[in-house]
Coordinates of C-alpha atoms in Angstrom, one line a residue:
M1 CA 151.2 150.7 -45.3
A2 CA 151.3 148.6 -42.8
R3 CA 154.4 147.2 -41.1
R4 CA 155.7 143.7 -42.2
Y5 CA 155.7 141.4 -39.6
D6 CA 159.3 140.0 -39.0
P7 CA 159.5 138.1 -35.9
E8 CA 163.1 137.1 -37.1
R9 CA 164.6 141.0 -37.4
R10 CA 166.3 141.3 -34.3
T11 CA 168.1 137.8 -35.0
R12 CA 169.1 138.7 -38.5
I13 CA 170.7 142.3 -37.3
I14 CA 173.0 140.1 -34.8
D15 CA 173.9 138.0 -37.6
A16 CA 174.4 140.7 -39.7
A17 CA 176.8 142.2 -37.1
L18 CA 178.7 139.3 -36.7
T19 CA 179.1 139.4 -40.5
V20 CA 180.1 142.8 -40.3
I21 CA 183.0 142.4 -37.6
A22 CA 184.0 139.3 -39.3
A23 CA 185.1 141.3 -42.7
D24 CA 185.7 144.6 -41.2
G25 CA 186.4 144.4 -37.3
I26 CA 184.7 146.5 -34.8
A27 CA 185.8 149.5 -36.2
G28 CA 183.8 148.7 -39.4
L29 CA 180.5 148.3 -37.2
S30 CA 177.9 151.0 -36.9
H31 CA 173.8 150.8 -37.5
R32 CA 174.4 151.7 -40.9
T33 CA 176.5 149.1 -42.3
V34 CA 174.7 146.6 -40.2
A35 CA 171.2 147.8 -41.8
A36 CA 173.1 147.4 -45.2
E37 CA 173.9 143.9 -44.6
A38 CA 171.2 142.8 -42.9
D39 CA 168.7 144.4 -45.6
V40 CA 166.5 146.1 -43.2
P41 CA 165.7 150.0 -42.9
L42 CA 168.3 151.8 -40.5
G43 CA 165.7 152.1 -38.2
S44 CA 165.1 148.7 -37.3
T45 CA 168.9 148.5 -35.9
T46 CA 168.4 151.5 -33.7
Y47 CA 164.9 150.3 -32.8
H48 CA 166.3 146.9 -31.6
F49 CA 169.6 148.3 -30.5
A50 CA 169.9 151.8 -29.3
S51 CA 173.7 151.8 -29.2
L52 CA 176.6 149.7 -30.6
D53 CA 177.4 148.7 -27.2
E54 CA 174.0 147.0 -27.0
L55 CA 174.5 145.3 -30.5
L56 CA 177.9 144.1 -29.4
V57 CA 176.6 142.7 -26.1
A58 CA 174.1 140.6 -28.5
A59 CA 177.0 139.4 -30.4
L60 CA 179.2 138.3 -28.1
R61 CA 176.4 136.5 -26.3
R62 CA 175.5 134.8 -29.4
C63 CA 179.4 133.7 -29.7
N64 CA 179.2 132.6 -25.7
E65 CA 176.1 130.4 -26.6
N66 CA 177.6 128.8 -29.3
F67 CA 180.9 127.7 -27.6
V68 CA 178.7 126.5 -24.5
Q69 CA 176.6 124.6 -27.1
A70 CA 179.6 122.7 -28.4
L71 CA 180.7 122.0 -24.7
R72 CA 177.0 120.7 -23.8
S73 CA 177.2 118.8 -27.2
S74 CA 180.6 117.3 -26.4
G75 CA 181.2 113.7 -25.0
L76 CA 181.7 115.0 -21.6
F77 CA 178.4 115.0 -20.0
A78 CA 176.7 112.3 -22.4
E79 CA 176.8 110.0 -19.6
E80 CA 175.1 112.0 -17.3
G81 CA 171.5 112.7 -18.9
D82 CA 172.7 116.1 -19.3
A83 CA 169.1 117.3 -20.8
G84 CA 167.3 116.6 -17.3
R85 CA 170.0 117.9 -14.9
G86 CA 170.3 121.5 -14.0
E87 CA 173.7 123.4 -14.2
G88 CA 174.0 123.5 -10.4
D89 CA 173.1 120.0 -9.8
A90 CA 175.3 117.3 -9.1
G91 CA 175.2 113.4 -9.3
P92 CA 176.8 111.1 -6.7
G93 CA 180.5 111.0 -6.7
E94 CA 180.9 113.5 -9.7
G95 CA 183.3 115.7 -7.7
D96 CA 185.8 112.4 -7.9
T97 CA 185.3 112.1 -11.5
G98 CA 188.7 113.6 -12.1
Q99 CA 190.5 111.0 -11.0
G100 CA 192.9 108.5 -13.0
A101 CA 191.5 107.4 -16.0
E102 CA 188.6 109.4 -15.8
G103 CA 190.9 112.4 -15.4
A104 CA 192.7 111.8 -18.7
G105 CA 189.6 111.2 -20.1
L106 CA 188.3 114.6 -19.3
A107 CA 191.7 116.2 -20.8
E108 CA 191.3 114.0 -24.1
E109 CA 188.2 115.1 -24.5
L110 CA 188.9 118.9 -23.9
T111 CA 191.5 118.7 -26.5
R112 CA 189.5 116.8 -28.9
L113 CA 187.1 119.8 -28.6
L114 CA 189.8 122.5 -28.9
D115 CA 191.2 120.3 -32.2
R116 CA 187.8 120.5 -33.8
W117 CA 187.7 124.1 -33.4
F118 CA 190.6 125.0 -34.8
A119 CA 189.9 122.7 -37.5
G120 CA 186.8 124.7 -38.6
E121 CA 187.0 128.0 -39.7
R122 CA 189.4 130.0 -38.1
G123 CA 187.5 133.2 -38.8
A124 CA 185.0 132.4 -36.8
I125 CA 187.5 131.7 -33.5
E126 CA 189.1 135.2 -34.2
L127 CA 185.7 136.8 -34.2
E128 CA 184.8 135.4 -31.3
Y129 CA 188.0 136.6 -29.8
E130 CA 187.8 140.1 -31.1
L131 CA 184.4 140.4 -29.3
Y132 CA 186.0 138.6 -26.2
L133 CA 188.6 141.2 -26.2
A134 CA 187.0 144.3 -26.8
A135 CA 185.8 144.0 -23.2
L136 CA 189.1 145.4 -22.3
R137 CA 187.8 148.9 -24.0
R138 CA 184.2 148.4 -23.3
P139 CA 182.8 147.9 -19.9
A140 CA 179.3 146.8 -21.0
L141 CA 180.7 144.2 -22.6
R142 CA 182.8 142.6 -19.3
P143 CA 179.8 140.9 -17.6
V144 CA 178.9 139.1 -20.9
A145 CA 182.8 137.9 -21.0
A146 CA 182.8 136.5 -17.9
E147 CA 179.3 134.7 -18.6
W148 CA 181.2 132.5 -20.9
T149 CA 183.7 131.6 -18.2
E150 CA 181.0 131.0 -15.6
E151 CA 178.8 128.8 -17.7
A152 CA 181.7 126.6 -19.0
V153 CA 183.2 126.5 -15.1
A154 CA 179.3 125.3 -14.2
L155 CA 179.8 122.3 -16.9
L156 CA 183.0 121.3 -16.0
S157 CA 182.4 121.1 -12.5
R158 CA 180.3 118.2 -13.2
R159 CA 183.2 116.1 -14.0
T160 CA 185.8 117.6 -11.5
D161 CA 185.9 120.2 -8.5
P162 CA 185.0 124.0 -9.3
E163 CA 188.8 125.2 -8.8
T164 CA 190.1 122.7 -11.2
A165 CA 187.2 123.2 -13.6
R166 CA 188.1 127.1 -13.5
A167 CA 191.9 126.3 -14.3
L168 CA 191.0 124.1 -16.8
V169 CA 188.8 126.7 -18.4
A170 CA 192.0 129.3 -17.9
L171 CA 194.3 127.2 -19.7
M172 CA 192.1 126.6 -22.6
D173 CA 191.6 130.1 -22.9
G174 CA 195.2 130.9 -22.9
V175 CA 196.2 128.2 -25.6
C176 CA 193.6 129.8 -28.0
L177 CA 194.8 133.2 -27.7
Q178 CA 198.3 132.1 -28.0
V179 CA 197.3 130.1 -31.3
L180 CA 195.3 133.1 -32.5
L181 CA 198.1 135.9 -31.4
T182 CA 201.1 134.1 -32.9
G183 CA 199.3 132.6 -36.0
G184 CA 200.9 129.3 -34.8
T185 CA 198.6 125.9 -35.1
F186 CA 197.1 124.3 -32.2
D187 CA 199.4 121.6 -30.5
A188 CA 197.3 118.7 -29.6
P189 CA 199.5 116.5 -27.6
Y190 CA 201.0 119.8 -25.8
T191 CA 197.2 120.9 -24.8
R192 CA 196.6 117.4 -23.6
V193 CA 199.6 116.9 -21.4
M194 CA 198.8 120.4 -19.6
L195 CA 195.0 119.8 -19.3
E196 CA 196.2 116.3 -17.5
R197 CA 198.5 118.0 -15.1
I198 CA 196.0 120.5 -13.9
V199 CA 193.4 117.6 -13.4
A200 CA 195.7 115.5 -11.6
G201 CA 196.6 118.7 -9.5
G202 CA 193.1 118.8 -8.7
D203 CA 193.3 115.5 -7.3
A204 CA 196.0 115.8 -5.0

């Protein structure tokens, strides 16, 4: 019997891996559990992903893409014509856009973005950070974990200088980790004030 053409199979396997990890953690991930979740032959998972690390890399990259897309889709870059400019391009005066009311606007929009994120499905955030922190024990994941930081910094550098952008990403990351690890709630007013301080420091 001829093999059925299934161009979306790789994507379904990645989706299935994310579902398995969300339900049972990384410890529950195996080619067999993913094949069962994706409803594909076991050989399909090993064909597309020879090792579990390869599968985890693909899953973490998917999570990275989701967050960066949320950042792109926010109101932060609407005035720039984001679709028509490469990530490394800078428009006139963009390095000064962190100042004054613009800086407060940047902090406010980032706070709203995090607020919307936490208002959604918390399990999705926990899944993303479980994969992110797995890089501590799995070196193959470290370059992909770093991609998230670099892509977010590149985007935010359109609204402020690169050093301030990196500090903003670090604060957002730390706030998310604290909320997740302590089981607390996202404190939007506190986060906005801290983000504003970072932006103001970058303007000094």
